[in-house]
mmCIF file of C-alpha atoms and ligand atoms in Angstrom:
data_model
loop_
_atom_site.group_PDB
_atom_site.id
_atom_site.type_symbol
_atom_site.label_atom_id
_atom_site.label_comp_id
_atom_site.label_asym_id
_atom_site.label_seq_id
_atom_site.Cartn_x
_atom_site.Cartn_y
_atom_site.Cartn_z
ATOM 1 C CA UNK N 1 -20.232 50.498 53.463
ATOM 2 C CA UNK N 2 -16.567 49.055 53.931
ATOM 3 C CA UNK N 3 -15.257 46.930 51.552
ATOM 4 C CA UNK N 4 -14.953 43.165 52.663
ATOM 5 C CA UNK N 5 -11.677 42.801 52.640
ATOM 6 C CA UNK N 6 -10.124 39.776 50.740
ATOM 7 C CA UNK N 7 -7.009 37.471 51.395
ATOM 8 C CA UNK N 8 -5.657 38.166 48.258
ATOM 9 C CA UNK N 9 -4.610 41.657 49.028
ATOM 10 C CA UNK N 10 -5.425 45.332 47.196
ATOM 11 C CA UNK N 11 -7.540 45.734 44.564
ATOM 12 C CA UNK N 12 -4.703 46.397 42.322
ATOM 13 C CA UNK N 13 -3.485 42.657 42.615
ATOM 14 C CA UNK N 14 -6.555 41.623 41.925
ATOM 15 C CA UNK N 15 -7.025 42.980 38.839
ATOM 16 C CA UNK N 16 -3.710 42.133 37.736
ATOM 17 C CA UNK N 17 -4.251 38.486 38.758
ATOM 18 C CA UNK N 18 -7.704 38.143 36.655
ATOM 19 C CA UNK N 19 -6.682 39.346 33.366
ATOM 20 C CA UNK N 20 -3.690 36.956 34.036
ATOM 21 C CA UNK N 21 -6.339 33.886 34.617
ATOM 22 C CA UNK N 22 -7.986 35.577 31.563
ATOM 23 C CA UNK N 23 -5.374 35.171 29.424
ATOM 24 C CA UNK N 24 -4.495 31.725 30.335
ATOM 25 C CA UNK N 25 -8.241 30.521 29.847
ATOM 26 C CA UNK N 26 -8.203 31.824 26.526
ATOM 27 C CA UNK N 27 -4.901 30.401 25.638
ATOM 28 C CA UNK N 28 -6.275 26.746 26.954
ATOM 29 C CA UNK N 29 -9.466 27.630 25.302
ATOM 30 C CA UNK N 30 -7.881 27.968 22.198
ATOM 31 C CA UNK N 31 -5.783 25.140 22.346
ATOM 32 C CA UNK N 32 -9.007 23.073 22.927
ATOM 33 C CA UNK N 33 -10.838 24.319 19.914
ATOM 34 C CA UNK N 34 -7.260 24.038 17.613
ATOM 35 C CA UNK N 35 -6.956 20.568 19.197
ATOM 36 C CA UNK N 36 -10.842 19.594 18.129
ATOM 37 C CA UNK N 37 -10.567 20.700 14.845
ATOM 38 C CA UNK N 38 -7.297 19.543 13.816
ATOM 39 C CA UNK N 39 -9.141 16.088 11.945
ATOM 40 C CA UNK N 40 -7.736 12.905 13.008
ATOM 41 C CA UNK N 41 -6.107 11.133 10.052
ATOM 42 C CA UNK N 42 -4.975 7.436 10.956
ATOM 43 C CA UNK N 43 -3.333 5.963 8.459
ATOM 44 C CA UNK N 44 -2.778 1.570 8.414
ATOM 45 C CA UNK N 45 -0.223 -0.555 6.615
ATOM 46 C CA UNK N 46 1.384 -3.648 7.238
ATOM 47 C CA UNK N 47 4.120 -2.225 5.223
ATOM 48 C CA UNK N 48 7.890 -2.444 7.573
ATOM 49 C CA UNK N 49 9.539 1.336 8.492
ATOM 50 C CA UNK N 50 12.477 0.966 5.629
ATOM 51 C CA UNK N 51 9.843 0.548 2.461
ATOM 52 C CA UNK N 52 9.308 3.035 0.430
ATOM 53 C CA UNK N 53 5.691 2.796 0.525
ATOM 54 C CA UNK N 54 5.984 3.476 4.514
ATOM 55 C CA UNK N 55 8.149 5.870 4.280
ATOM 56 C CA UNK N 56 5.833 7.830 1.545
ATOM 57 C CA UNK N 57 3.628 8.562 4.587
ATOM 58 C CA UNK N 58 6.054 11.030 6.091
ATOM 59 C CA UNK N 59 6.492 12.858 2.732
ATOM 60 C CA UNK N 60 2.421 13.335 3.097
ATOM 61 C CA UNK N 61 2.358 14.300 6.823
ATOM 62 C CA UNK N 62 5.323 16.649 6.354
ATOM 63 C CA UNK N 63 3.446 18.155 2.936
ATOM 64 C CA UNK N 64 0.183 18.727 4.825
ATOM 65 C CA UNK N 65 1.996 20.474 7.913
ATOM 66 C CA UNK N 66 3.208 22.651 5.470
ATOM 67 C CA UNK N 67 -0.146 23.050 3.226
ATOM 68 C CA UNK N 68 -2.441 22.955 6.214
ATOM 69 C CA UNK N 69 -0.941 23.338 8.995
ATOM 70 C CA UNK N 70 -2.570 22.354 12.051
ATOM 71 C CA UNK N 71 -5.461 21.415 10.278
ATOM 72 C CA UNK N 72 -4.686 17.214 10.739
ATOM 73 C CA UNK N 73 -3.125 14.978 13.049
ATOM 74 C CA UNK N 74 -1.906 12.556 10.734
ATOM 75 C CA UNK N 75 -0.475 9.173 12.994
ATOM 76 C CA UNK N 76 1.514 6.872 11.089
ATOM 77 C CA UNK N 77 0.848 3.424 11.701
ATOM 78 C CA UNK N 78 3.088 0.494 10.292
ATOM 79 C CA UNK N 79 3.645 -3.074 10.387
ATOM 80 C CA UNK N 80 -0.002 -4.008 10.862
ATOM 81 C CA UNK N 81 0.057 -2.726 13.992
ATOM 82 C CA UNK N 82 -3.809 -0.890 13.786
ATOM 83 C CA UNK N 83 -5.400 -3.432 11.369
ATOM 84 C CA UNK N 84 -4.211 -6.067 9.926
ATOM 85 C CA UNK N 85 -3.232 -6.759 6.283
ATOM 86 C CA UNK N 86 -6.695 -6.827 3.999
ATOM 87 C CA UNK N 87 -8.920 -5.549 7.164
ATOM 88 C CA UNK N 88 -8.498 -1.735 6.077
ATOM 89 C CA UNK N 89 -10.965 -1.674 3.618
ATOM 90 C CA UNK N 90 -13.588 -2.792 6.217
ATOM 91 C CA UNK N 91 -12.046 -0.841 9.239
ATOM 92 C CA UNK N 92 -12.634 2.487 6.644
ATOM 93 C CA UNK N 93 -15.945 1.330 5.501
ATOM 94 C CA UNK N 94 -16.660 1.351 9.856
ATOM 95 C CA UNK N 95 -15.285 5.013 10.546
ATOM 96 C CA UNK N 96 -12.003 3.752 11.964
ATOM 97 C CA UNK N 97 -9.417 4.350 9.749
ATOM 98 C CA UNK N 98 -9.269 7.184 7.152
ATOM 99 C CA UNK N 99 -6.060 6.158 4.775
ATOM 100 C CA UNK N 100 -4.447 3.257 3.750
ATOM 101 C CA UNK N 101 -2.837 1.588 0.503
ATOM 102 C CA UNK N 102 -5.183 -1.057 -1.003
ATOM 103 C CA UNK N 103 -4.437 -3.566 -3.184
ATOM 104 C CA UNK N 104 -6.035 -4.670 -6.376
ATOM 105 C CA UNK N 105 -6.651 -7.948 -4.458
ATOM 106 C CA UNK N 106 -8.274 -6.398 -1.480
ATOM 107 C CA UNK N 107 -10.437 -4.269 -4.247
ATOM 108 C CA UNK N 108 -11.853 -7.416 -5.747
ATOM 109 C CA UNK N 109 -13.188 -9.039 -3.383
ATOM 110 C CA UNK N 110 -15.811 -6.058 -3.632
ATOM 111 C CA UNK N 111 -15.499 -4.722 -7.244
ATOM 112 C CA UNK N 112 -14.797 -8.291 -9.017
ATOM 113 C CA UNK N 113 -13.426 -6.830 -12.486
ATOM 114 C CA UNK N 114 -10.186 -5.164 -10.135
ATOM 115 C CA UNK N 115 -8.891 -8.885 -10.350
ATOM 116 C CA UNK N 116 -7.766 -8.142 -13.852
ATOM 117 C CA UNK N 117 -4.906 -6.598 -12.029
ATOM 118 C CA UNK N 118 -4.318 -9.658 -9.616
ATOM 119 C CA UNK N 119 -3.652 -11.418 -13.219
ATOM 120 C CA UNK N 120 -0.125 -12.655 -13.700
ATOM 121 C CA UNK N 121 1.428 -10.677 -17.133
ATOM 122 C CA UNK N 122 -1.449 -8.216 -17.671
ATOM 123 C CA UNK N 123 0.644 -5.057 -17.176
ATOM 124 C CA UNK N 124 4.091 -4.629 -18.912
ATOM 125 C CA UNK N 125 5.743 -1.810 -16.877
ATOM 126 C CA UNK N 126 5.217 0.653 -13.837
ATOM 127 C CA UNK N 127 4.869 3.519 -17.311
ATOM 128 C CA UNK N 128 1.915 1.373 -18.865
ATOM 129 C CA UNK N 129 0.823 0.640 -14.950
ATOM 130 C CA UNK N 130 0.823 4.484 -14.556
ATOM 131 C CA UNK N 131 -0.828 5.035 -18.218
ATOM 132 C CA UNK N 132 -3.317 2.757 -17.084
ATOM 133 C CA UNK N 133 -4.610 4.352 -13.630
ATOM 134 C CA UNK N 134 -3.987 7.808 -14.679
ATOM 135 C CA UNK N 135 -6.221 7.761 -17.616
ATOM 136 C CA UNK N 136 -9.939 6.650 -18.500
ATOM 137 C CA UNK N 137 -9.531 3.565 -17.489
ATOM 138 C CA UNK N 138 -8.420 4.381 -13.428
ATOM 139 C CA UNK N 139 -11.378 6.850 -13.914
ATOM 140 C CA UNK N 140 -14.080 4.036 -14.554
ATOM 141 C CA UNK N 141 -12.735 1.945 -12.321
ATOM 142 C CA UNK N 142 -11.880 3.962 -9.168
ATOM 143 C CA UNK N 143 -15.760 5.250 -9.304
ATOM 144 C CA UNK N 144 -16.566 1.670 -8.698
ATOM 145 C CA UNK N 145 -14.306 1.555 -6.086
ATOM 146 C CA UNK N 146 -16.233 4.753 -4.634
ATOM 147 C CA UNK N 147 -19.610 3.596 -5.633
ATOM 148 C CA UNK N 148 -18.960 0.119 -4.227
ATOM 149 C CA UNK N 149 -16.629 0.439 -1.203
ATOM 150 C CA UNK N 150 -17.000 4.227 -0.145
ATOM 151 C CA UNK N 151 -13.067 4.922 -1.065
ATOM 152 C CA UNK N 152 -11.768 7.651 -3.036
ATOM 153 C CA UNK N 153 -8.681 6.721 -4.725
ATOM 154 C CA UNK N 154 -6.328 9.779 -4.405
ATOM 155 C CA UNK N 155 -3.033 7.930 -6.402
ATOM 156 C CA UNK N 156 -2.158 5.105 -7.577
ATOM 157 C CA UNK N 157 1.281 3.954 -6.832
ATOM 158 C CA UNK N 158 4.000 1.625 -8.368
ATOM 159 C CA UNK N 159 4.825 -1.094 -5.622
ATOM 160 C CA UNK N 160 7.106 -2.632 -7.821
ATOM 161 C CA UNK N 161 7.604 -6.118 -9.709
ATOM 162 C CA UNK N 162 6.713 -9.445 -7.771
ATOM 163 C CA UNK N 163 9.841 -11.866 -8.224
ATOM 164 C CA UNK N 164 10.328 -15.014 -6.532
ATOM 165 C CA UNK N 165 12.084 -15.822 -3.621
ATOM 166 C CA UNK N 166 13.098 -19.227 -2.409
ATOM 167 C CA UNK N 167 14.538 -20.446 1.137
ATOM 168 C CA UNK N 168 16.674 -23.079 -1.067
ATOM 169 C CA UNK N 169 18.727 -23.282 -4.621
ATOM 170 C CA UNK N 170 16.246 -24.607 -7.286
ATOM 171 C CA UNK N 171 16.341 -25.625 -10.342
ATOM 172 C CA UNK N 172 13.746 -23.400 -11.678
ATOM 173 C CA UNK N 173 12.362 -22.728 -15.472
ATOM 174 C CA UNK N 174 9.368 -23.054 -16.513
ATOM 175 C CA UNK N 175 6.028 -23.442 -14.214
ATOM 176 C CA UNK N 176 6.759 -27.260 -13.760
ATOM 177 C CA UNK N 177 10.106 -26.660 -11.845
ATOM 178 C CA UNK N 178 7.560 -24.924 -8.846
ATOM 179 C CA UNK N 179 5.415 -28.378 -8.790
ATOM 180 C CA UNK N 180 4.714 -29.036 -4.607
ATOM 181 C CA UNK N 181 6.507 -25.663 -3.571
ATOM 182 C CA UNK N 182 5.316 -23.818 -0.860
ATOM 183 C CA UNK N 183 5.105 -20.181 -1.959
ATOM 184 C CA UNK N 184 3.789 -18.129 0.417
ATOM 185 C CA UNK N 185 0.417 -16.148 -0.441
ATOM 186 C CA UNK N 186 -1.345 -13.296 1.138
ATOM 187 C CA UNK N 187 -4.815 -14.791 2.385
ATOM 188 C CA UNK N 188 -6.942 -14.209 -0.203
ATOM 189 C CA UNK N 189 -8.690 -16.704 -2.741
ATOM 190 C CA UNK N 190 -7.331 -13.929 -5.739
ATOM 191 C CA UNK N 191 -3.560 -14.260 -3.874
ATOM 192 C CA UNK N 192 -3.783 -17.986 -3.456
ATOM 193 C CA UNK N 193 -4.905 -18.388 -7.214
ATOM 194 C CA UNK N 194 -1.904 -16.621 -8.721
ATOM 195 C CA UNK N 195 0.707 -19.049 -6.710
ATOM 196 C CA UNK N 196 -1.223 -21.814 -8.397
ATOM 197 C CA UNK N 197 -1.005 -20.461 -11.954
ATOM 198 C CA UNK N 198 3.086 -19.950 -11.026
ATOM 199 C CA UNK N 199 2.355 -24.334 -10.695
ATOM 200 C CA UNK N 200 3.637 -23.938 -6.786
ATOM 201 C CA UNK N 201 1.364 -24.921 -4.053
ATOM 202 C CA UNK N 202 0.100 -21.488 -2.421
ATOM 203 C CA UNK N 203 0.246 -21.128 1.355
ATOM 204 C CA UNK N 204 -1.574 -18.490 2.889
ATOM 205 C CA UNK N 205 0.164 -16.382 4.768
ATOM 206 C CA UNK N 206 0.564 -12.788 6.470
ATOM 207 C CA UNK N 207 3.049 -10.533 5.742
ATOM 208 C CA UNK N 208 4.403 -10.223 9.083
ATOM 209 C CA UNK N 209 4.643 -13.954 9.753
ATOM 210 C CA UNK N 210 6.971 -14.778 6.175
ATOM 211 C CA UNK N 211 9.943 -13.823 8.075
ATOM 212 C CA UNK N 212 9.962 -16.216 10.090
ATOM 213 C CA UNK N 213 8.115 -18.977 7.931
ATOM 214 C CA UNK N 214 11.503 -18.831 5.604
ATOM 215 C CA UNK N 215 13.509 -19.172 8.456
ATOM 216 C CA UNK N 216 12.071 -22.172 10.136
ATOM 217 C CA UNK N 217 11.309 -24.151 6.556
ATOM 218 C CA UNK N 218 7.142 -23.625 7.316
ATOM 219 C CA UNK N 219 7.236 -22.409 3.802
ATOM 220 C CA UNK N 220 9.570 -22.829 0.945
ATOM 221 C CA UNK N 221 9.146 -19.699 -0.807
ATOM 222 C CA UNK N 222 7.514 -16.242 -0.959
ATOM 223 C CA UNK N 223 7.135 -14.036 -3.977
ATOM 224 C CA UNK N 224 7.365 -9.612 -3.663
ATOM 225 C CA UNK N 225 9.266 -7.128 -5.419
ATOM 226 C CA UNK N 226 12.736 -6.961 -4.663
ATOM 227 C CA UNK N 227 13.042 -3.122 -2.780
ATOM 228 C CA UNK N 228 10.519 -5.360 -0.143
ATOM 229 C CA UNK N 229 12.415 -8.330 -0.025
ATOM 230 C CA UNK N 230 15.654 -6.348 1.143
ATOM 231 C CA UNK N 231 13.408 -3.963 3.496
ATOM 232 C CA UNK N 232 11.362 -6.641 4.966
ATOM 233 C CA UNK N 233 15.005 -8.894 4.886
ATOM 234 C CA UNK N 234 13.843 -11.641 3.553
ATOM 235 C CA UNK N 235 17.137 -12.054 1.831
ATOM 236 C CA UNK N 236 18.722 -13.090 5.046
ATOM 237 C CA UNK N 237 16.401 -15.776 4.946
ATOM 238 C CA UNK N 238 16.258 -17.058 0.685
ATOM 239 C CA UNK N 239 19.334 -18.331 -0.784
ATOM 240 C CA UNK N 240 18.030 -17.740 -4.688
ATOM 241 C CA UNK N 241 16.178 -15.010 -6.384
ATOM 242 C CA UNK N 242 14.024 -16.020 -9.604
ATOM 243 C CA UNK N 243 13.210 -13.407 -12.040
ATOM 244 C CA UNK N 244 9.422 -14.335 -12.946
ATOM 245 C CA UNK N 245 8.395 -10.802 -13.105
ATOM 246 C CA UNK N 246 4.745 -12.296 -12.920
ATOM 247 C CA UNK N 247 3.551 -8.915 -11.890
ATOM 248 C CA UNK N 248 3.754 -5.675 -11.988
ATOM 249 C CA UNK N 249 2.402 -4.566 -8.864
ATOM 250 C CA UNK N 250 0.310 -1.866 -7.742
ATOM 251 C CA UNK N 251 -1.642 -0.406 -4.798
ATOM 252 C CA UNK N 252 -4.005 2.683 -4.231
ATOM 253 C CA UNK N 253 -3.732 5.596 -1.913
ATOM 254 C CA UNK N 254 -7.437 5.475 -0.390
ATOM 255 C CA UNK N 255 -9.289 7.486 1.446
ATOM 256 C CA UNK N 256 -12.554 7.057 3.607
ATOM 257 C CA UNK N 257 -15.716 8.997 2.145
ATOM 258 C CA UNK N 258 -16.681 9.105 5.992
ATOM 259 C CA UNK N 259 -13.859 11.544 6.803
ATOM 260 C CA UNK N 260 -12.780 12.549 2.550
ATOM 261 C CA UNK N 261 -16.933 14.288 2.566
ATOM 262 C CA UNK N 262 -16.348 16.003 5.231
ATOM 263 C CA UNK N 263 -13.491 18.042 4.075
ATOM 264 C CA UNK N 264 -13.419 21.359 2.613
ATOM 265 C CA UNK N 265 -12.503 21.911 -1.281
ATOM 266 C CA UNK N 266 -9.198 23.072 -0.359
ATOM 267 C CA UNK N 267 -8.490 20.285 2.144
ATOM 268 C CA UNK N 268 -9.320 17.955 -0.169
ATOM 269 C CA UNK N 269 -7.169 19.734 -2.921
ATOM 270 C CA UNK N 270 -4.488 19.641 -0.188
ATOM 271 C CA UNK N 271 -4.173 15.987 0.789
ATOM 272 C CA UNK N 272 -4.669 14.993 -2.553
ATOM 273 C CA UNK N 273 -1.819 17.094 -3.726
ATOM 274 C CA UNK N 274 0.171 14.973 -0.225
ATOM 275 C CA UNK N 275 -0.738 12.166 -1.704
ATOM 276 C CA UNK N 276 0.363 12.644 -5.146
ATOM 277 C CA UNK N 277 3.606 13.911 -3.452
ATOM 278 C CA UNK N 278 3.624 10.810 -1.428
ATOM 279 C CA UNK N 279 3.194 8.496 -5.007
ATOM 280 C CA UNK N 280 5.941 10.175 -6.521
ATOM 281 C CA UNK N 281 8.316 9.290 -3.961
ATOM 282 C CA UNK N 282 7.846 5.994 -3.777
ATOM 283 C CA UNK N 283 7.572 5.554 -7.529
ATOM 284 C CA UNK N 284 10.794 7.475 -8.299
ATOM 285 C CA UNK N 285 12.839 5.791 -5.343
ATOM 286 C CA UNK N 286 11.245 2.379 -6.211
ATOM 287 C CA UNK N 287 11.770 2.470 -9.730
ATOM 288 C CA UNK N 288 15.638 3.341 -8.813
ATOM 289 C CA UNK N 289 15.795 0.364 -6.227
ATOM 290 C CA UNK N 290 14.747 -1.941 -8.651
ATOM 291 C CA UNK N 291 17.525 -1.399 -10.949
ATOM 292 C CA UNK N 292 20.746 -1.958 -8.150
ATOM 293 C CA UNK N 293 19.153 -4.421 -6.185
ATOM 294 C CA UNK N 294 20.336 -7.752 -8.262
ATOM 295 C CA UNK N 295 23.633 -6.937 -7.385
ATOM 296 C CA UNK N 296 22.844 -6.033 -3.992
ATOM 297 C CA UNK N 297 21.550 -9.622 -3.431
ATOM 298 C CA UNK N 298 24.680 -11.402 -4.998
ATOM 299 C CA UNK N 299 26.728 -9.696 -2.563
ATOM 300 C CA UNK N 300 25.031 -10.986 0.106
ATOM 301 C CA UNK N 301 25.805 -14.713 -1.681
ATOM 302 C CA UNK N 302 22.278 -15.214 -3.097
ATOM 303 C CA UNK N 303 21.461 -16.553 -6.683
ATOM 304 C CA UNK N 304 19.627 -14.599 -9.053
ATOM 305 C CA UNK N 305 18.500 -16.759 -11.757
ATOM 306 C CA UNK N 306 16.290 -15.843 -14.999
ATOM 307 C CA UNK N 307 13.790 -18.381 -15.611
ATOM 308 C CA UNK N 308 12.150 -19.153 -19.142
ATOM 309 C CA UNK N 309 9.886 -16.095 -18.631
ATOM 310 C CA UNK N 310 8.021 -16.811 -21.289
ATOM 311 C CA UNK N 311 7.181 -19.997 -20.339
ATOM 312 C CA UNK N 312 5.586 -18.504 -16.765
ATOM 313 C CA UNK N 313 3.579 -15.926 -19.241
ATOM 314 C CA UNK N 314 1.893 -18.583 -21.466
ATOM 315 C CA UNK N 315 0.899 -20.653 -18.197
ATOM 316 C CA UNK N 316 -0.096 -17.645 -16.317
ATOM 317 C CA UNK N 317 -1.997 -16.155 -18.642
ATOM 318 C CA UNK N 318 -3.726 -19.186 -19.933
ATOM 319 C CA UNK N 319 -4.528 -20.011 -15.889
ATOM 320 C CA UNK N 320 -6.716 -16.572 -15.778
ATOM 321 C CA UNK N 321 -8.429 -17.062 -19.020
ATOM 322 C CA UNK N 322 -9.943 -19.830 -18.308
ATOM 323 C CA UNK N 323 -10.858 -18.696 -15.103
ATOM 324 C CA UNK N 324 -13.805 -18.039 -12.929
ATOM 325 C CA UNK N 325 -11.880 -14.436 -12.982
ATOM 326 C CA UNK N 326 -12.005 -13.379 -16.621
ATOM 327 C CA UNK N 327 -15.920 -14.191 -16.740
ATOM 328 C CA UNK N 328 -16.479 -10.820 -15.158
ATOM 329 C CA UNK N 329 -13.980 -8.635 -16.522
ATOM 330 C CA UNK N 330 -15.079 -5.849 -18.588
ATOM 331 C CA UNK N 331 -15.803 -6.911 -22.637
ATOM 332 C CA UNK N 332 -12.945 -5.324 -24.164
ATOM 333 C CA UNK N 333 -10.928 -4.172 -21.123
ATOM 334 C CA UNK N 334 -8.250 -6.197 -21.279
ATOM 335 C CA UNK N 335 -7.731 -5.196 -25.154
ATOM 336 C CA UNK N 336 -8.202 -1.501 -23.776
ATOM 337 C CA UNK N 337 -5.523 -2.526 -21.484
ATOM 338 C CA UNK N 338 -3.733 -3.861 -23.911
ATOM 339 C CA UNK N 339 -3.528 -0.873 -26.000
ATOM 340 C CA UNK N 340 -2.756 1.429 -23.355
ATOM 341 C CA UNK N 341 0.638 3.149 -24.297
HETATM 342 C C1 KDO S 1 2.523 -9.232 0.583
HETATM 343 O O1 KDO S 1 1.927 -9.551 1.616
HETATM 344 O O2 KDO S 1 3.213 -10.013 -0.046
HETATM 345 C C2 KDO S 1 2.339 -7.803 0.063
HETATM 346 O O3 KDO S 1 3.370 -7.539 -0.863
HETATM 347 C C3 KDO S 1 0.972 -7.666 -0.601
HETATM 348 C C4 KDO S 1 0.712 -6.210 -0.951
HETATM 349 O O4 KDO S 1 -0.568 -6.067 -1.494
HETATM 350 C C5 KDO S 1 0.866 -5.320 0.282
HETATM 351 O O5 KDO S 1 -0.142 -5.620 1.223
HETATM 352 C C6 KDO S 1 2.247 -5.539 0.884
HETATM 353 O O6 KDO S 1 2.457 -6.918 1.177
HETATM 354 C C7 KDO S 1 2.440 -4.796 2.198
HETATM 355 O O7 KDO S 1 2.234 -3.429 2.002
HETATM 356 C C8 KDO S 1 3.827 -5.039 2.789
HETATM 357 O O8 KDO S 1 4.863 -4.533 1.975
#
């Protein structure tokens, strides 16, 4: 029988021409399966692209590209711009977002004796901070967090000492100096009750809107550490800095259980190690910020005043005693804490 013969030519070409639409297949298919199980690792913080705790994430997607490579798609998102501030925790909780950093406020609301840590003067330093979460006492408590919220805490990090930060010049010393100010909170009852024990009037507020609130006189004031107040610019805003040091602030690397479970050992081992990585960037360039930045903000014509810190510590600290709040903490962890060196 004769061949049919085809419009493609001898039977040479064809041959030629299939393994070539064999290879490409297999390339694609390849691609497809590297594509699918490369795991999708969205990360969420209303943090602003020149903070050291945004710019941390890149240290942990560059580390895993090198650990793992092509084992996660790690996507970056800042400024609020997937969830906003305090909704991560929930959004992780749902299987849409697998990192974030969480506050001790945002833990809380879910594991009540985390608002030790929202507590004005509790912790001295970012060492005791770090003495604190590294040891026993970060063990305890982060396997609440797990038990209670389904987060694994991979690091804790040093976000650095909340100072205030006023739109005008004030007069300020003790607690009583702050009477009918409008300092600008995060929107949480824990947030709104450490403004009061500063004796200002708390305003809720997001991150992304204090900006502007200092700038059209909505609020009078807003309190963070100082690397944030020169990233986020609030200095071009605030004519006086007020060294309260009313706390020494920190926030968790977390990670979903719905994706962290379904990682193998050395995955795990691998984006904790990114993580750690991550901590110890922002800690170290933090920590380094915080020293240069008073004169940084008297060049730019602001005041930087010390109040009567001990003054703010008595008031503060008296506030949370008496407080719904302490009623739930631990018996003896605040002495624990307390003794931590
Ligand atoms: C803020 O809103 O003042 C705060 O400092 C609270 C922190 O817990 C954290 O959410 C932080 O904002 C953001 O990461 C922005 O720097």
């Amino acid at each position: 029988m004769t061949p049919m013969p085809t419009p493609t030519g001898s039977p040479g070409v064809i041959r030629r021409r299939s393994c070539l639409t064999l290879a490409v297949a297999w390339t694609l298919a390849s691609q497809g399966v590297h594509a699918q199980t490369r795991k999708l690792l969205r990360i969420s913080t209303p943090a602003v692209s020149d903070d050291w705790h945004a710019r941390m994430w890149t240290v942990l997607k560059d580390q895993l590209e090198q650990t793992a490579p092509g084992q996660f798609d790690v996507q970056i998102n800042l400024n609020a711009s997937l969830f906003k501030q305090g909704a991560e925790p929930v959004a992780m909780a749902r299987g849409n977002l697998e990192m974030a950093t969480l506050s001790a406020f945002d833990i809380a609301k879910l594991v009540p004796e985390f608002s030790i840590f929202t507590a004005g003067y509790v912790i001295r330093d970012p060492a005791h901070l770090m003495q604190v979460f590294n040891g026993p006492i970060g063990q305890e408590l982060f396997k609440r967090v797990a038990e209670k919220m389904d987060i694994t805490v991979l690091a804790p990090i040093y976000y650095g000492t909340r100072q205030l930060n006023l739109r005008d010049r004030r007069n300020v010393r003790t607690p009583a100096d702050l009477k009918s100010v409008k300092l600008r909170m995060p929107g949480s009852r824990e947030w709104l009750f450490l403004g009061e024990a500063l004796g200002a009037t708390p305003t809720p507020l997001a991150f992304g809107e204090v900006y502007l609130g200092l700038r059209t006189g909505t609020i009078d004031a807003q309190d963070n550490p100082l690397p944030t107040v020169k990233s986020a610019k609030f200095y071009e805003v605030t004519q006086q800095i007020t060294l309260t040091s009313h706390l020494v602030d920190v926030l968790f690397i977390g990670v979903a259980n719905k994706f962290w479970n379904h990682l193998s050992p050395e995955q795990q081992a691998r984006l904790k190690g990114a993580a750690q990585s991550a901590a110890r960037y922002n800690n170290e360039n933090r920590i380094a910020d915080e020293k240069q930045l008073v004169d940084y903000f008297k060049s730019q014509g602001l005041s930087v005043t010390t109040p009567d810190v001990d003054a703010f510590r008595k008031s503060v600290q008296a506030a949370y005693l008496n407080s719904e709040y302490a009623k739930v903490w631990p018996k003896g962890l605040l002495e624990r804490i307390n003794a931590t060196k």
